[in-house]
Amino acid sequence: MTLVDTNVLLDLVTDDPEWCQWSIEQLEAAALRGPLFINDIVYAGLSVRYDRIERLDTFVEEAGLKRVPMPEAALFLTGQVFAKYRKAGGLRTGVLPDFFIGAHAAVGGMELLTRDVARYRTYFPRIALIAPDRRERAPRS
């Protein structure tokens, strides 16, 4: 079971010249190991790239993603970890979605496919991450 982070899916949606191929390869490999999931946070993050819900739903279906609700334990863990982050001096803006996604992967015992590893490694060290080696960059065309 793999939870897919928004950034990986946006690579596909935007045909990112640096990361699209890597993201496709990782999604295909993860799909061979088991189901690919997104939660409501990832779905909402993707929605900013679509003008119609039907188009977003088509992308989700064609990508082989299943939307799953966040368990109550993951919601609670999100708040706990975010409080720890704030106590350590973390900023208030732009990070809460990562905590929802990380908590969901942690509570669900899922791998997390992402390109943003620092926060996940710091606050969810037990999550198995599928992430690029930052020294490795996709070739530019």
Tab-separated table of N, CA and C in Angstrom:
chain	number	residue	atom	x	y	z
A	1	MET	N	0.848	-1.180	0.000
A	1	MET	CA	0.000	0.000	0.000
A	1	MET	C	0.887	1.234	0.000
A	2	THR	N	0.575	2.125	-0.918
A	2	THR	CA	1.368	3.353	-1.026
A	2	THR	C	0.453	4.558	-1.033
A	3	LEU	N	0.741	5.506	-0.158
A	3	LEU	CA	0.067	6.798	-0.175
A	3	LEU	C	0.906	7.711	-1.057
A	4	VAL	N	0.272	8.375	-2.003
A	4	VAL	CA	0.991	9.204	-2.968
A	4	VAL	C	0.817	10.673	-2.591
A	5	ASP	N	1.944	11.372	-2.475
A	5	ASP	CA	1.947	12.785	-2.124
A	5	ASP	C	1.568	13.631	-3.338
A	6	THR	N	1.011	14.775	-3.065
A	6	THR	CA	0.544	15.686	-4.109
A	6	THR	C	1.641	16.036	-5.108
A	7	ASN	N	2.858	16.292	-4.631
A	7	ASN	CA	3.918	16.750	-5.535
A	7	ASN	C	4.213	15.741	-6.639
A	8	VAL	N	4.129	14.456	-6.342
A	8	VAL	CA	4.387	13.431	-7.345
A	8	VAL	C	3.310	13.466	-8.423
A	9	LEU	N	2.072	13.644	-8.019
A	9	LEU	CA	0.976	13.688	-8.989
A	9	LEU	C	1.004	14.979	-9.801
A	10	LEU	N	1.388	16.070	-9.163
A	10	LEU	CA	1.508	17.330	-9.908
A	10	LEU	C	2.599	17.248	-10.966
A	11	ASP	N	3.618	16.414	-10.731
A	11	ASP	CA	4.631	16.207	-11.773
A	11	ASP	C	3.989	15.700	-13.050
A	12	LEU	N	3.021	14.799	-12.919
A	12	LEU	CA	2.327	14.259	-14.083
A	12	LEU	C	1.397	15.294	-14.694
A	13	VAL	N	0.608	15.924	-13.849
A	13	VAL	CA	-0.396	16.887	-14.313
A	13	VAL	C	0.252	18.050	-15.062
A	14	THR	N	1.413	18.483	-14.578
A	14	THR	CA	2.090	19.633	-15.192
A	14	THR	C	3.141	19.212	-16.206
A	15	ASP	N	3.332	17.908	-16.374
A	15	ASP	CA	4.378	17.376	-17.253
A	15	ASP	C	5.724	18.026	-16.911
A	16	ASP	N	6.041	18.016	-15.631
A	16	ASP	CA	7.259	18.648	-15.135
A	16	ASP	C	8.485	18.091	-15.857
A	17	PRO	N	9.266	18.956	-16.493
A	17	PRO	CA	10.404	18.479	-17.289
A	17	PRO	C	11.497	17.811	-16.455
A	18	GLU	N	11.569	18.141	-15.193
A	18	GLU	CA	12.610	17.572	-14.352
A	18	GLU	C	12.177	16.286	-13.658
A	19	TRP	N	10.903	16.191	-13.264
A	19	TRP	CA	10.484	15.097	-12.403
A	19	TRP	C	9.411	14.171	-12.962
A	20	CYS	N	8.791	14.512	-14.058
A	20	CYS	CA	7.669	13.703	-14.559
A	20	CYS	C	8.065	12.242	-14.783
A	21	GLN	N	9.160	11.998	-15.453
A	21	GLN	CA	9.558	10.623	-15.756
A	21	GLN	C	9.837	9.831	-14.481
A	22	TRP	N	10.527	10.458	-13.541
A	22	TRP	CA	10.800	9.785	-12.264
A	22	TRP	C	9.487	9.424	-11.569
A	23	SER	N	8.560	10.360	-11.537
A	23	SER	CA	7.282	10.127	-10.861
A	23	SER	C	6.485	9.016	-11.526
A	24	ILE	N	6.460	8.987	-12.840
A	24	ILE	CA	5.768	7.914	-13.567
A	24	ILE	C	6.378	6.563	-13.209
A	25	GLU	N	7.698	6.484	-13.251
A	25	GLU	CA	8.378	5.225	-12.950
A	25	GLU	C	8.088	4.756	-11.526
A	26	GLN	N	8.086	5.676	-10.580
A	26	GLN	CA	7.829	5.314	-9.190
A	26	GLN	C	6.375	4.902	-8.971
A	27	LEU	N	5.452	5.582	-9.626
A	27	LEU	CA	4.037	5.194	-9.519
A	27	LEU	C	3.813	3.802	-10.096
A	28	GLU	N	4.421	3.528	-11.236
A	28	GLU	CA	4.274	2.207	-11.848
A	28	GLU	C	4.856	1.121	-10.951
A	29	ALA	N	6.030	1.362	-10.394
A	29	ALA	CA	6.662	0.381	-9.508
A	29	ALA	C	5.821	0.160	-8.249
A	30	ALA	N	5.308	1.240	-7.669
A	30	ALA	CA	4.485	1.124	-6.463
A	30	ALA	C	3.189	0.376	-6.767
A	31	ALA	N	2.603	0.608	-7.929
A	31	ALA	CA	1.360	-0.066	-8.306
A	31	ALA	C	1.566	-1.572	-8.430
A	32	LEU	N	2.760	-1.994	-8.812
A	32	LEU	CA	3.052	-3.424	-8.892
A	32	LEU	C	3.128	-4.064	-7.501
A	33	ARG	N	3.470	-3.273	-6.488
A	33	ARG	CA	3.572	-3.774	-5.121
A	33	ARG	C	2.231	-3.777	-4.391
A	34	GLY	N	1.285	-2.955	-4.858
A	34	GLY	CA	-0.005	-2.886	-4.177
A	34	GLY	C	-0.772	-1.648	-4.577
A	35	PRO	N	-1.899	-1.402	-3.904
A	35	PRO	CA	-2.750	-0.277	-4.280
A	35	PRO	C	-2.104	1.082	-4.015
A	36	LEU	N	-2.517	2.057	-4.826
A	36	LEU	CA	-2.077	3.446	-4.692
A	36	LEU	C	-3.227	4.254	-4.110
A	37	PHE	N	-2.935	4.961	-3.019
A	37	PHE	CA	-3.962	5.731	-2.339
A	37	PHE	C	-3.645	7.218	-2.334
A	38	ILE	N	-4.704	8.016	-2.279
A	38	ILE	CA	-4.599	9.431	-1.942
A	38	ILE	C	-5.657	9.699	-0.879
A	39	ASN	N	-5.470	10.765	-0.134
A	39	ASN	CA	-6.495	11.153	0.839
A	39	ASN	C	-7.115	12.477	0.400
A	40	ASP	N	-8.004	12.988	1.211
A	40	ASP	CA	-8.703	14.220	0.852
A	40	ASP	C	-7.755	15.416	0.734
A	41	ILE	N	-6.670	15.413	1.493
A	41	ILE	CA	-5.702	16.510	1.442
A	41	ILE	C	-5.004	16.526	0.091
A	42	VAL	N	-4.579	15.364	-0.373
A	42	VAL	CA	-3.932	15.259	-1.682
A	42	VAL	C	-4.927	15.624	-2.781
A	43	TYR	N	-6.140	15.125	-2.656
A	43	TYR	CA	-7.187	15.435	-3.642
A	43	TYR	C	-7.402	16.950	-3.739
A	44	ALA	N	-7.490	17.602	-2.594
A	44	ALA	CA	-7.678	19.062	-2.586
A	44	ALA	C	-6.478	19.770	-3.201
A	45	GLY	N	-5.275	19.283	-2.897
A	45	GLY	CA	-4.080	19.893	-3.477
A	45	GLY	C	-4.050	19.771	-4.990
A	46	LEU	N	-4.512	18.653	-5.502
A	46	LEU	CA	-4.573	18.462	-6.951
A	46	LEU	C	-5.639	19.335	-7.598
A	47	SER	N	-6.695	19.612	-6.869
A	47	SER	CA	-7.842	20.330	-7.448
A	47	SER	C	-7.483	21.724	-7.954
A	48	VAL	N	-6.410	22.299	-7.436
A	48	VAL	CA	-6.038	23.642	-7.885
A	48	VAL	C	-5.628	23.656	-9.351
A	49	ARG	N	-5.318	22.508	-9.914
A	49	ARG	CA	-4.908	22.405	-11.319
A	49	ARG	C	-6.063	22.083	-12.268
A	50	TYR	N	-7.262	21.975	-11.744
A	50	TYR	CA	-8.406	21.585	-12.564
A	50	TYR	C	-9.524	22.600	-12.441
A	51	ASP	N	-10.222	22.822	-13.546
A	51	ASP	CA	-11.346	23.749	-13.518
A	51	ASP	C	-12.675	23.030	-13.311
A	52	ARG	N	-12.653	21.696	-13.410
A	52	ARG	CA	-13.880	20.916	-13.225
A	52	ARG	C	-13.569	19.655	-12.425
A	53	ILE	N	-14.435	19.330	-11.506
A	53	ILE	CA	-14.240	18.150	-10.671
A	53	ILE	C	-14.196	16.872	-11.506
A	54	GLU	N	-14.958	16.840	-12.588
A	54	GLU	CA	-14.992	15.651	-13.439
A	54	GLU	C	-13.615	15.373	-14.050
A	55	ARG	N	-12.903	16.422	-14.416
A	55	ARG	CA	-11.558	16.241	-14.990
A	55	ARG	C	-10.585	15.714	-13.937
A	56	LEU	N	-10.697	16.229	-12.735
A	56	LEU	CA	-9.856	15.725	-11.650
A	56	LEU	C	-10.176	14.259	-11.375
A	57	ASP	N	-11.447	13.937	-11.297
A	57	ASP	CA	-11.839	12.556	-11.028
A	57	ASP	C	-11.368	11.609	-12.138
A	58	THR	N	-11.374	12.088	-13.373
A	58	THR	CA	-10.865	11.285	-14.483
A	58	THR	C	-9.377	11.027	-14.314
A	59	PHE	N	-8.619	12.051	-13.947
A	59	PHE	CA	-7.185	11.874	-13.707
A	59	PHE	C	-6.949	10.848	-12.601
A	60	VAL	N	-7.656	10.991	-11.489
A	60	VAL	CA	-7.494	10.085	-10.352
A	60	VAL	C	-7.773	8.647	-10.786
A	61	GLU	N	-8.848	8.454	-11.525
A	61	GLU	CA	-9.209	7.108	-11.981
A	61	GLU	C	-8.170	6.559	-12.951
A	62	GLU	N	-7.766	7.364	-13.929
A	62	GLU	CA	-6.800	6.908	-14.926
A	62	GLU	C	-5.424	6.631	-14.318
A	63	ALA	N	-5.087	7.325	-13.245
A	63	ALA	CA	-3.810	7.100	-12.572
A	63	ALA	C	-3.862	5.874	-11.658
A	64	GLY	N	-5.040	5.279	-11.518
A	64	GLY	CA	-5.170	4.086	-10.685
A	64	GLY	C	-5.126	4.375	-9.195
A	65	LEU	N	-5.579	5.572	-8.819
A	65	LEU	CA	-5.549	5.996	-7.424
A	65	LEU	C	-6.900	5.747	-6.767
A	66	LYS	N	-6.844	5.353	-5.512
A	66	LYS	CA	-8.077	5.195	-4.741
A	66	LYS	C	-8.056	6.217	-3.605
A	67	ARG	N	-9.118	6.990	-3.501
A	67	ARG	CA	-9.220	7.984	-2.422
A	67	ARG	C	-9.732	7.318	-1.162
A	68	VAL	N	-8.976	7.481	-0.087
A	68	VAL	CA	-9.353	6.875	1.192
A	68	VAL	C	-9.450	7.963	2.249
A	69	PRO	N	-10.421	7.840	3.152
A	69	PRO	CA	-10.560	8.840	4.219
A	69	PRO	C	-9.454	8.682	5.255
A	70	MET	N	-9.156	9.780	5.929
A	70	MET	CA	-8.164	9.741	6.990
A	70	MET	C	-8.794	9.191	8.261
A	71	PRO	N	-8.136	8.226	8.881
A	71	PRO	CA	-8.660	7.722	10.144
A	71	PRO	C	-8.532	8.762	11.251
A	72	GLU	N	-9.396	8.647	12.236
A	72	GLU	CA	-9.387	9.585	13.360
A	72	GLU	C	-8.017	9.638	14.034
A	73	ALA	N	-7.355	8.493	14.165
A	73	ALA	CA	-6.032	8.456	14.793
A	73	ALA	C	-5.024	9.295	14.003
A	74	ALA	N	-5.145	9.315	12.684
A	74	ALA	CA	-4.242	10.131	11.858
A	74	ALA	C	-4.527	11.615	12.053
A	75	LEU	N	-5.780	11.968	12.185
A	75	LEU	CA	-6.134	13.371	12.429
A	75	LEU	C	-5.564	13.837	13.764
A	76	PHE	N	-5.671	12.988	14.784
A	76	PHE	CA	-5.122	13.328	16.093
A	76	PHE	C	-3.602	13.454	16.019
A	77	LEU	N	-2.947	12.494	15.367
A	77	LEU	CA	-1.494	12.532	15.235
A	77	LEU	C	-1.035	13.782	14.487
A	78	THR	N	-1.795	14.217	13.503
A	78	THR	CA	-1.461	15.443	12.777
A	78	THR	C	-1.324	16.614	13.734
A	79	GLY	N	-2.303	16.785	14.597
A	79	GLY	CA	-2.264	17.887	15.560
A	79	GLY	C	-1.099	17.764	16.513
A	80	GLN	N	-0.819	16.561	16.987
A	80	GLN	CA	0.280	16.350	17.924
A	80	GLN	C	1.631	16.681	17.289
A	81	VAL	N	1.831	16.217	16.080
A	81	VAL	CA	3.108	16.449	15.397
A	81	VAL	C	3.239	17.912	14.995
A	82	PHE	N	2.144	18.523	14.581
A	82	PHE	CA	2.201	19.940	14.219
A	82	PHE	C	2.540	20.788	15.446
A	83	ALA	N	1.995	20.427	16.606
A	83	ALA	CA	2.326	21.157	17.837
A	83	ALA	C	3.818	21.023	18.148
A	84	LYS	N	4.368	19.853	17.958
A	84	LYS	CA	5.806	19.631	18.168
A	84	LYS	C	6.621	20.499	17.207
A	85	TYR	N	6.194	20.544	15.962
A	85	TYR	CA	6.849	21.377	14.940
A	85	TYR	C	6.830	22.848	15.342
A	86	ARG	N	5.682	23.327	15.802
A	86	ARG	CA	5.561	24.739	16.206
A	86	ARG	C	6.431	25.034	17.422
A	87	LYS	N	6.470	24.125	18.383
A	87	LYS	CA	7.308	24.319	19.570
A	87	LYS	C	8.783	24.386	19.213
A	88	ALA	N	9.145	23.731	18.121
A	88	ALA	CA	10.535	23.744	17.660
A	88	ALA	C	10.833	24.991	16.824
A	89	GLY	N	9.857	25.887	16.705
A	89	GLY	CA	10.069	27.132	15.971
A	89	GLY	C	9.601	27.112	14.531
A	90	GLY	N	8.877	26.065	14.141
A	90	GLY	CA	8.386	25.968	12.767
A	90	GLY	C	7.369	27.049	12.442
A	91	LEU	N	7.334	27.423	11.174
A	91	LEU	CA	6.399	28.448	10.699
A	91	LEU	C	4.969	27.937	10.720
A	92	ARG	N	4.030	28.867	10.741
A	92	ARG	CA	2.612	28.499	10.785
A	92	ARG	C	2.037	28.183	9.407
A	93	THR	N	2.605	28.673	8.357
A	93	THR	CA	1.965	28.582	7.051
A	93	THR	C	2.580	27.506	6.167
A	94	GLY	N	1.749	26.947	5.292
A	94	GLY	CA	2.198	26.101	4.208
A	94	GLY	C	2.677	24.707	4.544
A	95	VAL	N	2.550	24.251	5.778
A	95	VAL	CA	3.087	22.945	6.104
A	95	VAL	C	2.052	21.956	6.620
A	96	LEU	N	0.931	22.414	7.064
A	96	LEU	CA	-0.046	21.520	7.663
A	96	LEU	C	-0.441	20.368	6.733
A	97	PRO	N	-0.617	20.563	5.433
A	97	PRO	CA	-0.944	19.415	4.574
A	97	PRO	C	0.079	18.281	4.672
A	98	ASP	N	1.353	18.612	4.774
A	98	ASP	CA	2.374	17.569	4.905
A	98	ASP	C	2.160	16.748	6.178
A	99	PHE	N	1.732	17.394	7.240
A	99	PHE	CA	1.502	16.676	8.484
A	99	PHE	C	0.288	15.754	8.377
A	100	PHE	N	-0.760	16.176	7.694
A	100	PHE	CA	-1.912	15.296	7.460
A	100	PHE	C	-1.478	14.068	6.656
A	101	ILE	N	-0.721	14.302	5.599
A	101	ILE	CA	-0.292	13.209	4.721
A	101	ILE	C	0.642	12.260	5.470
A	102	GLY	N	1.611	12.810	6.187
A	102	GLY	CA	2.539	11.969	6.943
A	102	GLY	C	1.847	11.156	8.021
A	103	ALA	N	0.928	11.782	8.736
A	103	ALA	CA	0.202	11.072	9.791
A	103	ALA	C	-0.646	9.952	9.210
A	104	HIS	N	-1.259	10.200	8.059
A	104	HIS	CA	-2.083	9.173	7.426
A	104	HIS	C	-1.223	7.974	7.039
A	105	ALA	N	-0.066	8.230	6.440
A	105	ALA	CA	0.831	7.131	6.073
A	105	ALA	C	1.292	6.375	7.317
A	106	ALA	N	1.621	7.120	8.381
A	106	ALA	CA	2.104	6.491	9.607
A	106	ALA	C	1.039	5.602	10.243
A	107	VAL	N	-0.141	6.131	10.421
A	107	VAL	CA	-1.221	5.379	11.066
A	107	VAL	C	-1.673	4.211	10.186
A	108	GLY	N	-1.677	4.416	8.871
A	108	GLY	CA	-2.114	3.368	7.957
A	108	GLY	C	-1.054	2.342	7.627
A	109	GLY	N	0.164	2.536	8.120
A	109	GLY	CA	1.245	1.607	7.814
A	109	GLY	C	1.572	1.557	6.330
A	110	MET	N	1.451	2.710	5.661
A	110	MET	CA	1.675	2.778	4.223
A	110	MET	C	3.041	3.371	3.906
A	111	GLU	N	3.581	2.979	2.770
A	111	GLU	CA	4.728	3.675	2.213
A	111	GLU	C	4.227	5.037	1.753
A	112	LEU	N	5.136	5.998	1.671
A	112	LEU	CA	4.767	7.316	1.168
A	112	LEU	C	5.656	7.653	-0.009
A	113	LEU	N	5.036	7.863	-1.165
A	113	LEU	CA	5.748	8.264	-2.374
A	113	LEU	C	5.733	9.783	-2.437
A	114	THR	N	6.912	10.399	-2.320
A	114	THR	CA	7.020	11.852	-2.240
A	114	THR	C	8.358	12.321	-2.763
A	115	ARG	N	8.441	13.599	-3.089
A	115	ARG	CA	9.728	14.229	-3.384
A	115	ARG	C	10.165	15.149	-2.247
A	116	ASP	N	9.308	15.410	-1.298
A	116	ASP	CA	9.616	16.282	-0.158
A	116	ASP	C	9.863	15.415	1.071
A	117	VAL	N	11.117	15.151	1.358
A	117	VAL	CA	11.410	14.173	2.398
A	117	VAL	C	11.764	14.760	3.759
A	118	ALA	N	12.309	15.950	3.827
A	118	ALA	CA	12.870	16.467	5.083
A	118	ALA	C	11.862	16.447	6.230
A	119	ARG	N	10.698	17.015	6.029
A	119	ARG	CA	9.711	17.080	7.103
A	119	ARG	C	9.224	15.679	7.483
A	120	TYR	N	9.021	14.824	6.488
A	120	TYR	CA	8.560	13.467	6.788
A	120	TYR	C	9.612	12.697	7.583
A	121	ARG	N	10.869	12.819	7.216
A	121	ARG	CA	11.926	12.109	7.943
A	121	ARG	C	12.078	12.631	9.361
A	122	THR	N	11.867	13.923	9.532
A	122	THR	CA	12.002	14.512	10.859
A	122	THR	C	10.842	14.145	11.775
A	123	TYR	N	9.620	14.278	11.284
A	123	TYR	CA	8.446	14.125	12.146
A	123	TYR	C	7.760	12.760	12.055
A	124	PHE	N	8.086	11.988	11.035
A	124	PHE	CA	7.512	10.652	10.868
A	124	PHE	C	8.631	9.677	10.479
A	125	PRO	N	9.609	9.498	11.349
A	125	PRO	CA	10.800	8.730	10.980
A	125	PRO	C	10.544	7.251	10.680
A	126	ARG	N	9.414	6.724	11.086
A	126	ARG	CA	9.131	5.299	10.850
A	126	ARG	C	8.456	5.029	9.510
A	127	ILE	N	8.046	6.075	8.811
A	127	ILE	CA	7.412	5.890	7.507
A	127	ILE	C	8.464	5.436	6.495
A	128	ALA	N	8.106	4.431	5.715
A	128	ALA	CA	8.961	4.024	4.591
A	128	ALA	C	8.717	4.999	3.452
A	129	LEU	N	9.746	5.764	3.101
A	129	LEU	CA	9.625	6.761	2.040
A	129	LEU	C	10.147	6.209	0.722
A	130	ILE	N	9.411	6.500	-0.330
A	130	ILE	CA	9.887	6.283	-1.689
A	130	ILE	C	10.170	7.684	-2.200
A	131	ALA	N	11.431	8.002	-2.328
A	131	ALA	CA	11.826	9.372	-2.647
A	131	ALA	C	13.105	9.360	-3.458
A	132	PRO	N	13.317	10.400	-4.240
A	132	PRO	CA	14.557	10.459	-5.024
A	132	PRO	C	15.755	10.755	-4.146
A	133	ASP	N	16.872	10.268	-4.577
A	133	ASP	CA	18.139	10.663	-3.972
A	133	ASP	C	18.368	12.087	-4.464
A	134	ARG	N	18.474	13.039	-3.588
A	134	ARG	CA	18.577	14.445	-3.981
A	134	ARG	C	19.818	14.738	-4.819
A	135	ARG	N	20.796	13.849	-4.801
A	135	ARG	CA	21.955	14.035	-5.686
A	135	ARG	C	21.591	13.635	-7.111
A	136	GLU	N	20.524	12.837	-7.230
A	136	GLU	CA	20.092	12.358	-8.542
A	136	GLU	C	19.043	13.322	-9.075
A	137	ARG	N	19.278	13.845	-10.217
A	137	ARG	CA	18.316	14.732	-10.866
A	137	ARG	C	17.902	14.132	-12.183
A	138	ALA	N	16.659	14.315	-12.525
A	138	ALA	CA	16.200	13.857	-13.826
A	138	ALA	C	16.907	14.659	-14.896
A	139	PRO	N	17.244	14.020	-16.012
A	139	PRO	CA	17.920	14.781	-17.067
A	139	PRO	C	17.018	15.831	-17.660
A	140	ARG	N	17.612	16.973	-17.955
A	140	ARG	CA	16.861	18.048	-18.606
A	140	ARG	C	16.925	17.868	-20.102
A	141	SER	N	15.812	18.159	-20.762
A	141	SER	CA	15.759	18.027	-22.229
A	141	SER	C	16.374	19.226	-22.896
